[in-house]
Amino acid sequence: MQKKLLTKDRLGSREVNTDGLCVLCGDKQETIEHLFYECQFSSRCIGIILEWLKIRITYLERQLLWRRVARKMAGKLNREFAYAALVATNYYVWKGRNEAVWKSSVPRPHKVCEQIKEECKIRMVEVLNKRIKGKDGRWIEEIYR
């Protein structure tokens, strides 16, 4: 799915005139890998979300990140919640990128992460209302304190 996103490198390959630089950091060419995992903006967002989830991972390469999250999370529900938070992070990074392109305004990573946390909370309300028992429920309740 991400291969369909029109990042600047893909726009350039379609002969659309663009400088090619990431609009969030201005440092590197905007590719999918850079935008979602290497950019200072997205790395900061991922770091904030991982800290919130109480997951310690320092190397944020895409494939390793997802595997390491899977290994660090005990319980199916916790793992699914962490995956949902990472997917939301990608969505909000893309949204922030588009805001930077169309409104010439780069959002702050902390503000973006607050939106991600709120989105995850809204989606978890149903599950929490079912009164999850055990470690899964305690962990989720703990991160929202």
Tab-separated table of C-alpha atoms in Angstrom:
chain	number	residue	atom	x	y	z
A	1	MET	CA	0.000	0.000	0.000
A	2	GLN	CA	2.724	2.503	0.889
A	3	LYS	CA	4.228	2.052	-2.577
A	4	LYS	CA	1.233	3.989	-3.949
A	5	LEU	CA	1.933	7.055	-1.822
A	6	LEU	CA	3.107	9.947	-3.951
A	7	THR	CA	6.250	10.923	-2.107
A	8	LYS	CA	8.558	13.360	-3.860
A	9	ASP	CA	10.787	10.605	-5.244
A	10	ARG	CA	7.774	8.991	-6.912
A	11	LEU	CA	6.531	12.345	-8.204
A	12	GLY	CA	9.976	12.945	-9.712
A	13	SER	CA	9.825	9.593	-11.504
A	14	ARG	CA	6.535	10.782	-13.044
A	15	GLU	CA	8.299	13.908	-14.282
A	16	VAL	CA	6.582	16.225	-11.828
A	17	ASN	CA	8.904	19.110	-11.049
A	18	THR	CA	9.923	18.901	-7.385
A	19	ASP	CA	13.059	19.598	-5.379
A	20	GLY	CA	12.831	16.099	-3.890
A	21	LEU	CA	13.624	17.157	-0.318
A	22	CYS	CA	11.557	15.991	2.620
A	23	VAL	CA	9.237	18.821	3.651
A	24	LEU	CA	9.347	17.768	7.301
A	25	CYS	CA	13.112	17.936	7.808
A	26	GLY	CA	14.525	19.437	4.600
A	27	ASP	CA	17.622	17.228	4.923
A	28	LYS	CA	17.185	14.197	2.673
A	29	GLN	CA	15.292	13.034	-0.377
A	30	GLU	CA	11.682	12.233	0.452
A	31	THR	CA	11.217	8.481	-0.003
A	32	ILE	CA	8.793	6.215	1.785
A	33	GLU	CA	11.580	4.771	3.938
A	34	HIS	CA	12.883	8.225	4.824
A	35	LEU	CA	9.478	9.766	5.480
A	36	PHE	CA	8.183	7.072	7.834
A	37	TYR	CA	11.359	5.822	9.554
A	38	GLU	CA	14.479	7.928	8.908
A	39	CYS	CA	13.218	11.516	8.995
A	40	GLN	CA	13.936	13.400	12.232
A	41	PHE	CA	10.229	14.202	12.496
A	42	SER	CA	8.974	10.616	12.142
A	43	SER	CA	11.823	9.214	14.265
A	44	ARG	CA	10.841	11.600	17.032
A	45	CYS	CA	7.172	10.595	16.731
A	46	ILE	CA	8.044	6.882	16.805
A	47	GLY	CA	10.300	7.462	19.800
A	48	ILE	CA	7.551	9.277	21.711
A	49	ILE	CA	5.008	6.570	20.934
A	50	LEU	CA	7.408	3.747	21.880
A	51	GLU	CA	8.209	5.524	25.146
A	52	TRP	CA	4.476	5.900	25.811
A	53	LEU	CA	3.999	2.178	25.146
A	54	LYS	CA	6.948	1.453	27.477
A	55	ILE	CA	8.918	-0.228	24.675
A	56	ARG	CA	12.674	0.320	24.514
A	57	ILE	CA	13.957	0.117	20.948
A	58	THR	CA	16.716	2.314	19.601
A	59	TYR	CA	17.115	1.169	15.988
A	60	LEU	CA	14.056	2.241	13.992
A	61	GLU	CA	14.541	0.516	10.635
A	62	ARG	CA	11.116	-0.455	9.321
A	63	GLN	CA	11.298	-4.249	9.250
A	64	LEU	CA	13.290	-4.551	12.457
A	65	LEU	CA	11.018	-2.122	14.279
A	66	TRP	CA	7.898	-4.213	13.752
A	67	ARG	CA	9.679	-7.456	14.698
A	68	ARG	CA	11.172	-5.929	17.828
A	69	VAL	CA	7.809	-4.545	18.895
A	70	ALA	CA	6.330	-8.025	18.477
A	71	ARG	CA	9.063	-9.522	20.669
A	72	LYS	CA	8.762	-6.864	23.366
A	73	MET	CA	4.996	-7.093	23.764
A	74	ALA	CA	3.550	-9.809	25.963
A	75	GLY	CA	0.051	-10.828	25.018
A	76	LYS	CA	-1.882	-10.679	21.784
A	77	LEU	CA	-3.948	-7.636	22.737
A	78	ASN	CA	-0.896	-5.624	23.781
A	79	ARG	CA	0.902	-6.519	20.549
A	80	GLU	CA	-2.135	-5.553	18.455
A	81	PHE	CA	-2.465	-2.286	20.357
A	82	ALA	CA	1.220	-1.484	19.773
A	83	TYR	CA	0.837	-2.278	16.059
A	84	ALA	CA	-2.235	-0.042	15.884
A	85	ALA	CA	-0.246	2.772	17.511
A	86	LEU	CA	2.549	2.359	14.925
A	87	VAL	CA	0.049	2.348	12.062
A	88	ALA	CA	-1.542	5.494	13.506
A	89	THR	CA	1.926	7.021	13.704
A	90	ASN	CA	2.473	6.378	9.981
A	91	TYR	CA	-0.937	7.875	9.210
A	92	TYR	CA	-0.269	11.016	11.260
A	93	VAL	CA	3.248	11.426	9.817
A	94	TRP	CA	1.702	11.336	6.331
A	95	LYS	CA	-0.971	13.781	7.465
A	96	GLY	CA	1.742	16.067	8.910
A	97	ARG	CA	3.698	15.811	5.666
A	98	ASN	CA	0.642	16.852	3.681
A	99	GLU	CA	0.026	19.745	6.074
A	100	ALA	CA	3.612	20.855	5.459
A	101	VAL	CA	3.137	20.619	1.683
A	102	TRP	CA	-0.280	22.292	1.424
A	103	LYS	CA	-0.238	24.713	4.350
A	104	SER	CA	3.511	25.330	4.638
A	105	SER	CA	3.279	24.446	8.310
A	106	VAL	CA	5.181	21.561	9.897
A	107	PRO	CA	3.345	20.253	12.977
A	108	ARG	CA	5.212	19.577	16.207
A	109	PRO	CA	5.945	15.905	16.936
A	110	HIS	CA	4.532	16.159	20.476
A	111	LYS	CA	1.260	17.573	19.147
A	112	VAL	CA	1.051	14.817	16.532
A	113	CYS	CA	1.712	12.168	19.194
A	114	GLU	CA	-1.053	13.547	21.400
A	115	GLN	CA	-3.416	13.038	18.456
A	116	ILE	CA	-2.123	9.486	17.988
A	117	LYS	CA	-2.646	8.664	21.670
A	118	GLU	CA	-6.159	10.086	21.592
A	119	GLU	CA	-7.002	8.155	18.424
A	120	CYS	CA	-5.756	4.916	19.983
A	121	LYS	CA	-7.710	5.653	23.163
A	122	ILE	CA	-10.944	6.182	21.240
A	123	ARG	CA	-10.449	2.894	19.409
A	124	MET	CA	-9.660	1.021	22.644
A	125	VAL	CA	-12.676	2.261	24.610
A	126	GLU	CA	-14.811	-0.636	23.369
A	127	VAL	CA	-12.198	-3.174	24.395
A	128	LEU	CA	-11.648	-1.563	27.798
A	129	ASN	CA	-15.382	-1.452	28.407
A	130	LYS	CA	-15.448	-5.232	28.091
A	131	ARG	CA	-13.310	-5.257	31.252
A	132	ILE	CA	-10.252	-7.043	29.984
A	133	LYS	CA	-8.664	-9.126	32.682
A	134	GLY	CA	-5.039	-9.924	33.320
A	135	LYS	CA	-1.838	-8.284	32.164
A	136	ASP	CA	-3.289	-6.966	28.885
A	137	GLY	CA	-5.903	-4.840	30.577
A	138	ARG	CA	-3.539	-3.552	33.269
A	139	TRP	CA	-0.916	-2.521	30.722
A	140	ILE	CA	-3.415	-0.603	28.576
A	141	GLU	CA	-4.946	1.110	31.609
A	142	GLU	CA	-1.442	1.997	32.836
A	143	ILE	CA	-0.376	3.808	29.661
A	144	TYR	CA	-3.455	6.039	29.832
A	145	ARG	CA	-2.871	7.214	33.401
